[in-house]
């Protein structure tokens, strides 16, 4: 691990921000997923399988990083009801290190690693299916150009779990994710709830030093920090929309301050464009539906602003909040055109085209991912689109305004339609039925071949789209 560049930065916050905990002692450890590409980014690609299981199954500390796991403290609004009884209940911050290709700090966070003081009566475990779903979500989102945490490791741990939302007993696992931050809006909310202004100031300084160092000289650090977080979170909302992704549980404790998609639960991808589509069966009012995600992110950012008030003022913070929707509206056409591999023209034209496109997708119920696949590069793909399962829709009168709009755009420089991925008739998708189809042979005969095929196809898609995280 000579290239591994460890950090212990989180310890500088002090014991008021976390609890030192021990990992669970699992009866067995079986490696199910190892992201070798990201392992190399942090200098861990040379670990043997036995060494990997030692660090990410039994959580022996990585040299020079955190000497003991930290269960982080936070509060949060859950479906807009404040809950002060939160915190890392089945995970912890295991390590920190620097990306070898980018000097930014990376956190190694876990899910399913055992009980903590914040387990709230839970068993601190993660089902194997839940871990697999997070691997699939992060791999797919990264390939679609969404800023997301990475699933570094998934290890089956040999326990039987009982869950209301899965057939039980369920197999257990522990996941290790890489994320640029595990500081959540809820981390600030806890300190505001406790009226601990000194700690809010300390946390703000930590976030600026580690995640927004260019703000170090800002005249009004709280306002500058809020503006930076607003920009990143609004951009994330636009990326989700372009990817047709529904997070499912956008509580304030599930939004981090780097604007990075993470903490995946009942996520889903759209089969077709539907603003009312929800991912979680318990989201009975559709609060976190696809079309309401941007509004929810704006609401959550307002909660962050409230936490910063002791260090600033409404007059200083309000301008940043007023930019949430303008940034989203500017970013959405950019993200949609990026997915289509087209060069933007101007704000007004791009916005009008995307509005027309959404209208067609809504009325036609065309396959969401199929459309982006078929029309990658715009009119350069007209012949490909004519062979698509959606070809009849593209020949309809309803599609004509979109077709006319596509003619106004040229391909982006990175479009490579000669890539083998575009020889397919249909794109790689990750709809809920496909996930279930992958899981079925695992349950029946421990057959992971469908998962392996899906991950290989996602890697091919990422390369075809030229995504470089």
XYZ file of C-alpha atoms in Angstrom:
469
model
C 0.000 0.000 0.000
C 2.903 2.311 -0.744
C 0.659 4.609 -2.794
C -2.081 4.800 -0.164
C -2.314 8.368 1.161
C -4.204 8.092 4.466
C -5.823 10.871 6.447
C -7.280 11.309 9.922
C -8.849 14.708 9.277
C -12.214 13.876 10.814
C -10.604 13.363 14.214
C -9.837 17.092 14.314
C -13.530 17.794 14.898
C -13.383 16.131 18.314
C -15.505 13.649 20.235
C -18.614 15.853 20.167
C -19.096 14.890 16.511
C -18.798 11.099 16.690
C -18.615 7.981 18.818
C -15.742 5.535 18.561
C -17.190 2.078 17.902
C -16.191 -1.474 17.046
C -17.246 -3.404 13.967
C -19.405 -6.493 14.271
C -17.668 -9.861 14.413
C -19.139 -11.619 11.388
C -19.247 -15.442 11.192
C -17.859 -15.421 7.653
C -16.671 -13.042 4.954
C -17.182 -13.767 1.258
C -16.158 -11.140 -1.281
C -19.025 -10.331 -3.646
C -17.880 -7.069 -5.236
C -14.585 -5.220 -5.371
C -14.268 -2.047 -7.431
C -10.694 -2.468 -8.595
C -10.845 0.731 -10.636
C -11.540 2.839 -7.558
C -9.262 0.724 -5.393
C -6.452 1.875 -7.663
C -7.548 5.491 -7.229
C -6.806 5.218 -3.511
C -3.750 2.956 -3.762
C -5.411 -0.249 -2.544
C -5.515 -2.216 -5.794
C -2.532 -4.311 -4.709
C -4.314 -5.874 -1.737
C -4.751 -9.635 -1.897
C -8.253 -11.000 -1.374
C -7.311 -12.066 2.151
C -6.015 -8.573 2.937
C -9.134 -7.038 1.420
C -11.379 -9.176 3.634
C -9.284 -8.238 6.654
C -9.815 -4.524 6.081
C -13.324 -4.440 4.600
C -14.872 -7.494 6.255
C -13.254 -7.413 9.688
C -12.292 -3.726 9.560
C -8.726 -3.878 10.694
C -7.620 -0.221 10.388
C -5.883 0.860 7.212
C -2.305 1.981 7.973
C -2.091 5.636 8.930
C -5.829 6.248 8.728
C -8.426 6.249 11.503
C -7.323 3.988 14.376
C -10.939 3.115 15.232
C -14.254 3.454 13.353
C -16.341 6.563 14.033
C -20.148 6.478 14.202
C -21.084 9.994 13.141
C -23.703 12.057 14.946
C -26.467 13.893 13.094
C -30.174 14.698 13.139
C -32.531 15.198 10.234
C -35.941 15.858 8.774
C -37.489 12.576 7.672
C -40.426 13.221 5.356
C -40.240 16.774 6.753
C -40.674 15.693 10.387
C -37.676 16.515 12.554
C -35.995 13.549 14.223
C -33.300 14.247 16.847
C -32.764 10.516 17.418
C -30.546 9.781 14.430
C -26.888 9.126 13.678
C -24.910 6.303 12.091
C -27.049 3.373 13.209
C -25.572 0.617 11.041
C -22.454 2.170 9.644
C -19.411 4.223 10.506
C -16.576 6.236 9.034
C -13.882 3.592 8.672
C -11.053 5.517 7.033
C -10.082 8.598 5.069
C -7.582 8.909 2.228
C -6.711 11.099 -0.732
C -7.568 10.262 -4.315
C -4.319 9.641 -6.192
C -5.665 11.293 -9.366
C -7.348 14.180 -7.583
C -6.099 15.640 -4.282
C -9.597 15.660 -2.799
C -10.276 13.811 0.432
C -12.289 10.583 0.271
C -14.219 8.974 3.119
C -14.590 5.218 3.495
C -18.073 4.824 4.962
C -19.781 1.545 5.789
C -23.282 0.138 5.783
C -24.182 -2.975 7.739
C -21.047 -3.006 9.904
C -22.807 -3.515 13.240
C -24.604 -1.775 16.063
C -23.669 1.692 17.290
C -25.064 3.982 19.999
C -27.433 5.247 17.262
C -28.904 1.911 16.165
C -32.275 2.741 17.764
C -33.149 -0.898 18.397
C -31.988 -2.062 14.969
C -29.532 -4.864 14.365
C -26.965 -2.688 12.592
C -26.926 -5.007 9.602
C -27.490 -4.757 5.840
C -29.118 -7.427 3.716
C -27.120 -8.809 0.828
C -29.842 -7.705 -1.560
C -29.709 -4.183 -0.127
C -25.945 -4.118 -0.596
C -26.214 -5.385 -4.157
C -28.823 -2.741 -4.963
C -26.435 -0.009 -3.799
C -23.633 -1.423 -5.949
C -25.913 -1.437 -8.993
C -27.216 2.080 -8.310
C -23.793 3.654 -7.915
C -22.300 1.876 -10.925
C -25.236 2.859 -13.127
C -25.344 6.470 -11.964
C -21.615 6.946 -12.445
C -21.929 5.622 -16.006
C -24.766 8.091 -16.637
C -22.607 11.001 -15.477
C -24.185 11.547 -12.060
C -21.994 12.683 -9.162
C -22.310 9.717 -6.828
C -20.590 7.810 -4.067
C -18.794 4.658 -5.204
C -19.393 1.130 -3.922
C -15.844 0.031 -3.195
C -16.607 -3.305 -1.555
C -19.493 -5.671 -0.841
C -18.879 -8.659 1.405
C -21.391 -11.306 2.414
C -21.195 -11.891 6.161
C -23.018 -15.153 6.893
C -25.880 -14.046 9.127
C -29.655 -14.412 8.825
C -31.602 -11.166 8.998
C -35.305 -10.527 9.409
C -36.879 -7.677 7.483
C -40.445 -6.612 6.768
C -39.655 -5.531 3.200
C -37.711 -8.649 2.120
C -38.374 -12.392 2.294
C -36.805 -13.558 5.547
C -34.473 -14.869 6.697
C -32.359 -12.684 4.408
C -28.637 -13.007 3.778
C -26.393 -10.357 5.351
C -23.635 -8.162 3.965
C -21.421 -5.202 4.705
C -20.810 -2.446 2.159
C -17.961 0.056 2.046
C -18.547 3.186 0.007
C -16.240 5.954 -1.106
C -17.647 9.446 -0.809
C -16.123 12.907 -0.823
C -17.971 13.697 2.388
C -20.171 12.162 5.053
C -21.023 15.586 6.464
C -24.760 15.876 5.965
C -27.218 18.724 6.234
C -28.358 16.778 9.287
C -24.877 17.139 10.805
C -25.410 20.899 10.912
C -29.010 20.450 12.070
C -27.951 18.544 15.156
C -25.653 21.372 16.243
C -28.336 23.981 15.583
C -30.813 21.903 17.596
C -28.315 21.845 20.479
C -27.738 25.618 20.031
C -24.021 24.895 19.828
C -22.867 27.871 17.779
C -19.182 27.248 18.450
C -19.445 23.748 16.986
C -21.361 25.046 13.956
C -18.485 27.439 13.351
C -15.973 24.626 13.814
C -17.846 22.371 11.382
C -18.083 25.173 8.832
C -14.324 25.720 9.029
C -13.743 21.968 8.622
C -15.980 21.815 5.541
C -14.300 24.793 3.915
C -10.795 23.494 4.657
C -11.513 19.993 3.358
C -14.187 20.396 0.686
C -14.283 24.044 -0.391
C -10.737 25.367 0.166
C -11.239 28.133 -2.404
C -13.639 29.771 0.080
C -10.954 30.202 2.749
C -10.616 33.910 2.020
C -14.329 34.656 1.641
C -15.532 37.774 3.443
C -18.735 36.001 4.535
C -17.850 32.330 4.863
C -21.347 31.056 5.824
C -22.932 32.737 2.794
C -20.148 31.617 0.449
C -20.360 28.064 1.776
C -24.135 27.975 1.368
C -23.846 29.244 -2.197
C -21.323 26.530 -3.049
C -23.492 23.786 -1.548
C -26.579 25.168 -3.308
C -24.795 25.052 -6.661
C -23.653 21.460 -6.205
C -26.966 20.150 -4.872
C -28.994 21.911 -7.578
C -26.669 20.403 -10.194
C -27.203 16.977 -8.645
C -30.962 17.430 -8.975
C -30.538 18.170 -12.678
C -28.298 15.122 -13.094
C -30.910 12.889 -11.451
C -33.572 14.252 -13.775
C -31.459 13.644 -16.870
C -30.689 10.112 -15.664
C -34.337 9.362 -14.871
C -33.367 8.496 -11.304
C -35.572 8.548 -8.210
C -33.605 8.493 -4.951
C -36.626 7.596 -2.866
C -35.735 8.994 0.569
C -34.523 12.593 0.333
C -34.404 13.285 4.048
C -31.984 15.992 5.164
C -29.728 13.349 6.701
C -29.354 11.798 3.235
C -28.008 14.968 1.588
C -24.316 15.666 2.021
C -22.641 19.039 1.697
C -20.621 18.148 -1.392
C -23.791 17.576 -3.416
C -22.971 13.921 -3.958
C -25.654 11.282 -4.403
C -25.320 8.696 -1.645
C -27.127 6.597 0.978
C -29.263 4.553 -1.379
C -32.417 2.833 -0.188
C -35.519 2.139 -2.301
C -34.176 3.860 -5.438
C -35.563 3.272 -8.906
C -35.017 4.392 -12.476
C -37.923 5.581 -14.600
C -39.270 3.133 -17.172
C -40.731 6.193 -18.907
C -41.030 9.876 -18.037
C -43.494 10.284 -15.172
C -43.148 13.230 -12.755
C -45.348 11.430 -10.217
C -43.251 8.266 -10.120
C -42.198 7.262 -6.590
C -39.563 4.757 -5.515
C -40.527 4.017 -1.906
C -43.702 2.073 -1.143
C -44.027 4.069 2.082
C -43.979 7.439 0.276
C -47.760 7.541 0.305
C -48.078 11.243 -0.568
C -45.422 11.242 -3.292
C -43.312 13.769 -1.386
C -40.122 12.349 -2.883
C -41.521 11.556 -6.325
C -39.402 12.095 -9.436
C -40.896 15.459 -10.341
C -40.693 16.806 -6.790
C -37.023 16.019 -6.188
C -35.774 19.520 -7.123
C -38.306 21.132 -4.795
C -37.299 18.770 -1.997
C -33.633 19.608 -2.481
C -34.509 23.317 -2.295
C -36.437 22.691 0.937
C -33.495 20.785 2.408
C -31.073 23.562 1.483
C -33.281 26.034 3.335
C -32.832 23.882 6.435
C -29.056 24.168 6.000
C -29.366 27.943 5.733
C -31.299 28.004 9.011
C -28.411 26.219 10.710
C -25.987 28.888 9.504
C -28.073 31.800 10.792
C -26.211 32.023 14.138
C -23.081 32.819 12.114
C -24.690 35.094 9.552
C -28.013 36.777 8.746
C -31.108 36.233 6.635
C -30.035 39.089 4.376
C -26.653 37.461 3.744
C -27.936 33.899 3.240
C -31.131 34.502 1.294
C -29.423 35.369 -2.030
C -27.875 31.897 -2.147
C -31.237 30.226 -1.574
C -32.744 32.351 -4.321
C -30.356 30.751 -6.803
C -31.507 27.144 -6.281
C -34.136 27.171 -9.015
C -32.217 29.383 -11.465
C -29.215 27.048 -11.200
C -31.415 23.974 -11.642
C -33.186 25.455 -14.667
C -29.874 26.404 -16.245
C -28.258 23.077 -15.449
C -31.103 20.806 -16.590
C -30.829 21.546 -20.343
C -27.054 21.231 -20.054
C -27.375 17.788 -18.469
C -30.011 16.635 -20.958
C -27.862 17.729 -23.891
C -24.820 16.097 -22.297
C -26.721 12.826 -22.183
C -27.654 13.235 -25.833
C -24.070 14.053 -26.750
C -25.043 17.426 -28.200
C -23.361 20.820 -28.012
C -25.487 23.452 -26.206
C -26.544 26.532 -28.171
C -27.943 29.223 -25.887
C -29.994 29.238 -22.700
C -33.307 30.137 -24.325
C -33.050 27.685 -27.227
C -31.794 24.851 -25.030
C -34.566 25.381 -22.488
C -37.247 25.417 -25.186
C -35.914 22.222 -26.762
C -35.808 20.355 -23.456
C -39.347 21.491 -22.611
C -40.511 20.135 -25.980
C -38.639 16.914 -25.333
C -40.213 16.371 -21.919
C -43.634 16.974 -23.431
C -43.031 14.244 -25.993
C -41.634 11.810 -23.423
C -44.644 12.367 -21.180
C -47.328 11.981 -23.839
C -45.698 9.109 -25.714
C -44.529 7.114 -22.679
C -41.405 6.309 -24.669
C -38.727 4.326 -22.855
C -36.665 6.961 -21.047
C -33.234 5.397 -21.409
C -33.984 4.083 -24.899
C -34.558 7.633 -26.147
C -31.163 8.884 -24.985
C -29.489 5.786 -26.388
C -31.233 6.074 -29.757
C -30.505 9.758 -30.269
C -26.960 9.963 -28.928
C -25.240 12.427 -31.248
C -28.549 13.798 -32.503
C -29.269 13.373 -36.195
C -26.045 11.375 -36.621
C -28.035 8.522 -35.070
C -31.117 8.839 -37.290
C -30.454 5.507 -39.000
C -29.826 3.805 -35.655
C -33.040 5.286 -34.245
C -34.963 3.945 -37.234
C -34.015 0.414 -36.109
C -35.005 1.058 -32.485
C -37.913 -0.646 -30.704
C -39.242 2.936 -30.424
C -38.935 3.601 -34.177
C -42.700 3.822 -34.647
C -42.876 6.619 -32.089
C -40.069 8.484 -33.822
C -41.982 8.282 -37.105
C -45.107 9.786 -35.549
C -46.324 13.341 -35.965
C -45.926 13.864 -32.217
C -42.167 13.440 -32.540
C -41.744 15.964 -35.354
C -41.086 19.009 -33.074
C -38.373 17.051 -31.249
C -36.893 15.865 -34.547
C -36.816 19.446 -35.780
C -35.125 20.487 -32.559
C -32.468 17.793 -32.884
C -31.549 19.157 -36.309
C -30.483 22.416 -34.647
C -27.758 20.730 -32.582
C -24.363 19.417 -33.526
C -22.654 16.506 -31.783
C -20.310 17.148 -28.890
C -16.624 16.490 -29.464
C -16.582 13.385 -27.267
C -19.365 11.531 -29.099
C -18.115 8.157 -30.329
C -20.913 6.320 -32.094
C -18.429 3.726 -33.369
C -18.141 2.306 -29.865
C -19.376 -1.287 -29.630
C -22.024 -0.254 -27.116
C -23.972 1.519 -29.858
C -24.144 -1.648 -31.947
C -26.795 -2.828 -29.499
C -30.501 -2.428 -30.218
C -31.385 -1.574 -26.626
C -29.378 0.167 -23.901
C -28.296 -1.217 -20.573
C -31.007 -0.251 -18.091
C -31.525 -0.850 -14.388
C -35.278 -1.087 -13.900
C -36.649 -2.757 -10.794
C -37.702 -5.912 -12.666
C -34.160 -6.285 -13.984
C -32.735 -6.050 -10.476
C -35.169 -8.727 -9.313
C -34.157 -10.916 -12.260
C -30.509 -10.625 -11.164
C -31.368 -11.483 -7.582
C -33.451 -14.583 -8.348
C -30.579 -16.892 -9.408
C -28.525 -15.692 -6.437
C -31.282 -16.863 -4.101
C -31.863 -20.121 -5.953
C -28.293 -21.300 -6.621
C -25.871 -18.527 -5.615
C -25.418 -17.667 -9.285
C -23.948 -14.188 -9.739
C -23.494 -14.389 -13.505
C -26.317 -11.962 -14.292
C -24.833 -9.400 -11.921
C -21.406 -9.848 -13.497
C -22.903 -9.392 -16.966
C -24.760 -6.260 -15.872
C -21.627 -4.716 -14.348
C -19.634 -5.475 -17.503
C -22.320 -3.840 -19.636
C -22.416 -0.799 -17.362
C -18.630 -0.482 -17.684
C -19.002 -0.618 -21.459
C -21.702 2.054 -21.300
C -19.497 4.279 -19.127
C -16.699 4.002 -21.671
C -19.065 4.660 -24.583
C -20.337 7.816 -22.914
C -16.804 8.936 -22.088
C -17.549 9.355 -18.389
C -14.461 10.161 -16.335
C -15.259 10.747 -12.641
